[in-house]
Coordinates of C-alpha atoms in Angstrom, one line a residue:
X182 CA 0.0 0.0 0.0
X183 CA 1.1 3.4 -0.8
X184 CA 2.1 6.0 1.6
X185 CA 3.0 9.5 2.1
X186 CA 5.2 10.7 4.1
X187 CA 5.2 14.3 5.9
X188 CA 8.4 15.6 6.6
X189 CA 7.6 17.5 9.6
X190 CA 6.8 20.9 8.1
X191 CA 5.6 22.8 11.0
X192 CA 3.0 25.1 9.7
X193 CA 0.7 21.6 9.1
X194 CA 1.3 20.9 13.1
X195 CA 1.9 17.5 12.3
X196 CA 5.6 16.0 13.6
X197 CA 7.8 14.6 11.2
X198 CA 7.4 10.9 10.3
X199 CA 3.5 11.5 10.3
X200 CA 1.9 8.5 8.2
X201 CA -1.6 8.7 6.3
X202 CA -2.4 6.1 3.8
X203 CA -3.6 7.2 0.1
X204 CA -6.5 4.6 0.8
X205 CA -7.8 7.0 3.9
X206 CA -6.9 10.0 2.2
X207 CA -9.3 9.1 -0.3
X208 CA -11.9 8.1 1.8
X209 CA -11.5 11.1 4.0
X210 CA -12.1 13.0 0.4
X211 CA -15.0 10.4 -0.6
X212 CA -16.5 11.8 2.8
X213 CA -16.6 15.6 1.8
X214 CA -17.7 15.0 -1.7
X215 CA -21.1 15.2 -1.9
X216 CA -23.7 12.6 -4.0
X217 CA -26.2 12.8 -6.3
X218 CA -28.8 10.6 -7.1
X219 CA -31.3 11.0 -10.1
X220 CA -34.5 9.3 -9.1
X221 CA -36.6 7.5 -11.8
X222 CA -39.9 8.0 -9.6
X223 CA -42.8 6.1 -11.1
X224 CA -43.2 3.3 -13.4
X225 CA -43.9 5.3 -16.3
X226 CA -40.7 7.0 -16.2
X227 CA -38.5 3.7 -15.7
X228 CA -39.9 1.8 -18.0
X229 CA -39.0 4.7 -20.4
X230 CA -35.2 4.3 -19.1
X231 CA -35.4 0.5 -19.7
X232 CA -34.5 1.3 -23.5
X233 CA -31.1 1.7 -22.9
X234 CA -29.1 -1.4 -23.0
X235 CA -26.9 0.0 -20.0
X236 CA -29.6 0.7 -17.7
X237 CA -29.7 -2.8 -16.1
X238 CA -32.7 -2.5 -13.8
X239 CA -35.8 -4.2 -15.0
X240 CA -37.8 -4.1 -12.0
X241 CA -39.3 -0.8 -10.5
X242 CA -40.1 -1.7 -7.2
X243 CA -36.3 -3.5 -7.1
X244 CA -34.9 -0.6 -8.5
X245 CA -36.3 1.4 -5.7
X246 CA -35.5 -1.1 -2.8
X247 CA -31.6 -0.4 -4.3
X248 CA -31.7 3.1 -4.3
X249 CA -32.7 3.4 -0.8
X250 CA -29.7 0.6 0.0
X251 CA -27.8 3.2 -1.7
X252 CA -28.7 6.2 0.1
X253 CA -28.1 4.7 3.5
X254 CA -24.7 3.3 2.7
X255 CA -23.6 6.5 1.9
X256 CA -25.5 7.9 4.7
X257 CA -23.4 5.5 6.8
X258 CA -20.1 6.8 5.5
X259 CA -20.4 10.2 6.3
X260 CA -21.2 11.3 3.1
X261 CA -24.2 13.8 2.1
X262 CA -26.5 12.5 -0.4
X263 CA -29.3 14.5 -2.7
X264 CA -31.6 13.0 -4.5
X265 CA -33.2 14.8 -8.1
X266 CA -35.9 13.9 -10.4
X267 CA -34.6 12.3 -13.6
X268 CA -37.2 13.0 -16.2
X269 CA -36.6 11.0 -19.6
X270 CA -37.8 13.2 -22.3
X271 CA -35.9 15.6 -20.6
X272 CA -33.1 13.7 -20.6
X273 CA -33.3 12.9 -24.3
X274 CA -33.4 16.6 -25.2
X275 CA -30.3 17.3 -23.2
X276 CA -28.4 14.5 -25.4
X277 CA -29.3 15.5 -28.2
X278 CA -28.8 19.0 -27.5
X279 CA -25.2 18.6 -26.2
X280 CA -24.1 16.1 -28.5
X281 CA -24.1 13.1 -25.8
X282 CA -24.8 9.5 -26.0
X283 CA -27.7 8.8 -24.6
X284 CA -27.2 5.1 -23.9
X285 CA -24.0 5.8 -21.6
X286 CA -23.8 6.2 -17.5
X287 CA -21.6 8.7 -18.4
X288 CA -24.6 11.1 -20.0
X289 CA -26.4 10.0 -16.8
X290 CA -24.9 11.2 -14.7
X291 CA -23.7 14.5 -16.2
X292 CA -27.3 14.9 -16.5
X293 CA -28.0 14.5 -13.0
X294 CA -25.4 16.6 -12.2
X295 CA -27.0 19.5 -14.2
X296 CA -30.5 18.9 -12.6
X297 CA -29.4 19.0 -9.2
X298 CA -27.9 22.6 -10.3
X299 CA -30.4 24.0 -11.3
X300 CA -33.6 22.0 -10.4
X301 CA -35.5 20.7 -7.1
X302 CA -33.9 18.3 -4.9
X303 CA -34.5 16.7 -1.6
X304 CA -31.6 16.0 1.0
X305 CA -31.5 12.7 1.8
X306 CA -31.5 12.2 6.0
X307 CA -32.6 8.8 6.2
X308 CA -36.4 8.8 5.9
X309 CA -37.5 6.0 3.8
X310 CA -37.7 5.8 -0.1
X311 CA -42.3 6.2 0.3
X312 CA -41.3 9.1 2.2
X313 CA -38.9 11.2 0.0
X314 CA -40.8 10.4 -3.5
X315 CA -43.7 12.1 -2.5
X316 CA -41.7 15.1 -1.3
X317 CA -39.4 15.0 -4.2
X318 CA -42.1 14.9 -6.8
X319 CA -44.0 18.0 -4.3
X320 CA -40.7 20.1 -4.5
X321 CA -40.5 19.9 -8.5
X322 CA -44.1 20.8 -9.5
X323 CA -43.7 23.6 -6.9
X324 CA -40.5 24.5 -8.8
X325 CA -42.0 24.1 -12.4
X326 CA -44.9 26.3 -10.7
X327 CA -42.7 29.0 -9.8
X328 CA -40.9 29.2 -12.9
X329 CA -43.9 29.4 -15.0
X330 CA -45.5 32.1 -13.1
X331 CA -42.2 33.7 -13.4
X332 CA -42.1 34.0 -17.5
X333 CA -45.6 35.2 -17.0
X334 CA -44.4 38.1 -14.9
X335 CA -41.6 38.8 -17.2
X336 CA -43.4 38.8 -20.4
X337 CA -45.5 41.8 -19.1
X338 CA -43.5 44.6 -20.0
X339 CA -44.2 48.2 -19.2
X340 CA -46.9 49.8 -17.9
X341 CA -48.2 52.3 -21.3
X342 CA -49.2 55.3 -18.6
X343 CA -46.0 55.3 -15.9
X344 CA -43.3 53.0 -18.0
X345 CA -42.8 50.9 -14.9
X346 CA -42.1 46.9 -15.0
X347 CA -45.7 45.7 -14.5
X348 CA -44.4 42.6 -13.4
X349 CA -41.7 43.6 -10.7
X350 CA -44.5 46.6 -9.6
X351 CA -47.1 43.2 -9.0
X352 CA -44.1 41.2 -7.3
X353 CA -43.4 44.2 -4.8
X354 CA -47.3 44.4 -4.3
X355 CA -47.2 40.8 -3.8
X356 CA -44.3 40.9 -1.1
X357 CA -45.8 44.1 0.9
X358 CA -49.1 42.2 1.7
X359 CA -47.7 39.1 2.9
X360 CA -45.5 40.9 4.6
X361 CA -49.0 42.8 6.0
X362 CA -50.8 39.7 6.3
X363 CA -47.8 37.9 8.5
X364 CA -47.7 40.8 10.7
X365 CA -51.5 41.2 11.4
X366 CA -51.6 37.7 11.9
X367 CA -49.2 38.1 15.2
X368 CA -47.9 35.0 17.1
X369 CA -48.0 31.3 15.9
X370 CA -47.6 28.9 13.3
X371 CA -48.9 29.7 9.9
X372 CA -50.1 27.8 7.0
X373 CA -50.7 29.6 3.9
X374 CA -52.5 28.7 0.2
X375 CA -52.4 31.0 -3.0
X376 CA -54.2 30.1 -5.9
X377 CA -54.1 31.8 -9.0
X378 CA -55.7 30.8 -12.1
X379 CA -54.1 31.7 -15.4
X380 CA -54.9 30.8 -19.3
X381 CA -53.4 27.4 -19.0
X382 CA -53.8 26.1 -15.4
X383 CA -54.4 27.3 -12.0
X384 CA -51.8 28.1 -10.1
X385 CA -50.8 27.0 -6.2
X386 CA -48.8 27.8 -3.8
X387 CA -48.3 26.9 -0.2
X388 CA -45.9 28.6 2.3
X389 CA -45.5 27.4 6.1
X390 CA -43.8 30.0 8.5
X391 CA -44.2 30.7 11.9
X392 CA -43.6 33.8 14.5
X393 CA -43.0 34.2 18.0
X394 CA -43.7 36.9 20.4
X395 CA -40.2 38.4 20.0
X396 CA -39.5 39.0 16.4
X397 CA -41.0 38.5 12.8
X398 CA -42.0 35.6 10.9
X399 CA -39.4 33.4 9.5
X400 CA -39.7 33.0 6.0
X401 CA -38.2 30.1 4.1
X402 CA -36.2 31.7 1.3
X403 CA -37.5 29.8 -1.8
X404 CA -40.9 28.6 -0.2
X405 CA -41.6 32.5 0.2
X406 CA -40.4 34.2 -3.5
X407 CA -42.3 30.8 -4.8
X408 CA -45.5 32.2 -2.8
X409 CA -44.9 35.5 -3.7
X410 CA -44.2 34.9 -7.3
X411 CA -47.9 33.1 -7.6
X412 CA -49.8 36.1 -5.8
X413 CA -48.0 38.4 -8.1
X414 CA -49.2 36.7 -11.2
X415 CA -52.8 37.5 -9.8
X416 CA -52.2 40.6 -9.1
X417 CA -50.9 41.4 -12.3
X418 CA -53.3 39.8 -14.6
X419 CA -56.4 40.2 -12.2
X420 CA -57.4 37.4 -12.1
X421 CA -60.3 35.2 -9.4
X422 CA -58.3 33.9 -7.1
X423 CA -57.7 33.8 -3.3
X424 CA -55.7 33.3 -0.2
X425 CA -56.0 31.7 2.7
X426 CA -54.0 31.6 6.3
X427 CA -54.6 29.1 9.0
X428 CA -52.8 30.1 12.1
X429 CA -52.4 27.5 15.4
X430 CA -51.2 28.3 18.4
X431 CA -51.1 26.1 22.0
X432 CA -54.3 25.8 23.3
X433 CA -56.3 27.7 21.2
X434 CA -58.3 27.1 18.4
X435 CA -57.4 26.9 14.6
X436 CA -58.3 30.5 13.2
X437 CA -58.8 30.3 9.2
X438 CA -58.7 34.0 7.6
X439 CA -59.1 34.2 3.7
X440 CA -59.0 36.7 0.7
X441 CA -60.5 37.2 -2.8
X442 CA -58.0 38.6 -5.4
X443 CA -60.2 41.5 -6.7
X444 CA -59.2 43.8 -9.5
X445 CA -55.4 42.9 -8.5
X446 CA -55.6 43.5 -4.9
X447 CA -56.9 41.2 -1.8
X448 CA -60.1 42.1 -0.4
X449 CA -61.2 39.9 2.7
X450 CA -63.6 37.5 2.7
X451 CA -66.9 37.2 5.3
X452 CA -66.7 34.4 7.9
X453 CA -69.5 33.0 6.3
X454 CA -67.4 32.3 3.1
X455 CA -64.4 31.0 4.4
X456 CA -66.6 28.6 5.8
X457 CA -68.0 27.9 2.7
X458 CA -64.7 27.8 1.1
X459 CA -63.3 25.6 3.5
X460 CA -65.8 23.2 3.9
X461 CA -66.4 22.5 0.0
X462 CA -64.7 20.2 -1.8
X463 CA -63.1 22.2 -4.8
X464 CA -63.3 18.6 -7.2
X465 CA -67.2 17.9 -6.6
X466 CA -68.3 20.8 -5.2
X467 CA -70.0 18.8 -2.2
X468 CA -70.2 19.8 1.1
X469 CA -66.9 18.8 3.2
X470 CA -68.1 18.3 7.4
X471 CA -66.1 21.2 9.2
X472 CA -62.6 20.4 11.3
X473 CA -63.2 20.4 15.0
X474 CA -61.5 23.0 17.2
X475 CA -61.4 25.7 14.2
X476 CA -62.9 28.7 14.1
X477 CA -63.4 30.2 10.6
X478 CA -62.8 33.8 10.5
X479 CA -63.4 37.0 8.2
X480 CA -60.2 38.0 6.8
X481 CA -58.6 41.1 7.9
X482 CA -58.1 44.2 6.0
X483 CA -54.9 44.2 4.7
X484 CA -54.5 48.3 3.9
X485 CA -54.1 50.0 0.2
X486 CA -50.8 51.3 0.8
X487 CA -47.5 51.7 -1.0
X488 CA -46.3 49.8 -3.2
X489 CA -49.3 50.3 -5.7
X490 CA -51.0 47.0 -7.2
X491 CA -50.4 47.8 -10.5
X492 CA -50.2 50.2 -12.6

């Protein structure tokens, strides 16, 4: 076995005659670099993948069981492991598009690689394989969501009358009655949906956060501009949509507040029709029975102040 030797330089603080073999330098190295795994998540996808004569698995739920053998072995070694959506089609338009071979774990894994750059991933911290599809496959359509309503905002353009970016003017709007609504709200935890229908699909958005009686809510960076982003594109368009905030706090009730977008702005709704909102099921449009220990509240006014709605 190979060794290196340190010859005592001092500014290491190691003594002379210090031995470290290249095998545990390695694995000290293998320890601080970190993994990523492209997950093929449903049956649909892997059967896709099953074309390639290198992509040995021929058994989803097998394939599955060896990814999560995976996971904790490199769990167990110290090393921090992500885990991505592989998608495919998307996959083939990235070979072809840069020229790779598509039947190669090479291509495979450069893909993943550029994925876990640039799209939604989930840490992995040992919670089983059931567990982290579901949040995996959550995190990416709230990622596609986000980016979609972001071309929206940026294909806006200019306002005609004051020449300002109607799309940054609705995201600042956006951001100053969260920011309103959070406050107003006070102490607690809060759980918070935005839905915003456009030409193509309805929009969602969900943002947890909570507050204690010594300082202001704490916002989950992406979870909030992906929030945000989704109550702009209301704003901006003026389209029906709403908002609603469920707050909980130790021993007290549930309290459920909600909103109407209304010619780009939130105007509160009665208690009677967050009620009526809440306790209709938004598939069938039947009658849902009402959770115990909540109290369903008018939503509170949120002021028409600076920065303007729109323009």
């Amino acid at each position: 076995m190979a060794h290196i030797r340190n010859t005592g330089d001092s500014r290491h603080g190691r003594p002379g005659g210090y031995r470290r073999s290249g095998t545990t330098m390695r694995r000290t190295l293998r320890r601080e670099a970190p993994s990523t795994i492209g997950l093929l998540a449903d049956e649909q996808d892997f059967a896709a993948m099953r074309r390639y004569r290198t992509f040995t698995f021929d058994d989803h739920t097998v394939y599955l069981q060896q990814v999560e053998v995976l996971l904790r072995s490199l769990s167990a070694q110290g090393v921090h492991a992500t885990v991505a959506l592989f998608d495919p089609e998307e996959y083939a338009e990235y070979c072809a598009e840069s020229g790779l071979a598509p039947d190669a774990p090479a291509s495979r894994s450069r893909f993943t690689a550029e994925i876990a750059s640039a799209g939604a991933t989930v840490a992995y911290a040992g919670q089983p394989i059931d567990t982290l599809i579901p949040l995996l496959v959550s995190r990416a359509v709230r990622r596609a969501t986000w980016e979609y309503a972001t071309v929206i905002l940026a294909g806006l353009g200019e306002c005609a009358d004051c020449g300002k970016d109607v799309g940054q003017a609705a995201f600042d709007r956006a951001s100053h009655l969260l920011l309103r609504m959070l406050e107003t709200a006070g102490q607690g935890t809060h759980h918070l949906v935005c839905s915003t229908p456009t030409d193509n699909e309805n929009l969602l958005a969900v943002l947890h956060t909570a507050r204690d009686s010594t300082g202001p809510a704490r916002l989950e960076t992406q979870e909030g501009a992906e929030f945000v982003t989704v109550l702009a594109v209301g704003i901006a368009l003026e389209r029906p949509g709403g908002v609603v905030l469920r707050t909980s706090r130790p021993g007290a009730q549930d309290r459920v507040h909600g909103w109407r977008l209304a010619r780009g702005d939130l105007a509160p709704l009665s208690a009677g029709e967050v009620f009526s909102a809440y306790c209709t099921d938004a598939d069938t449009g039947e009658p849902v029975a009402p959770e115990s220990n909540v109290e369903y509240c008018a939503g509170f006014d949120l002021g028409a102040d600076e920065p303007e709605s729109h323009h």
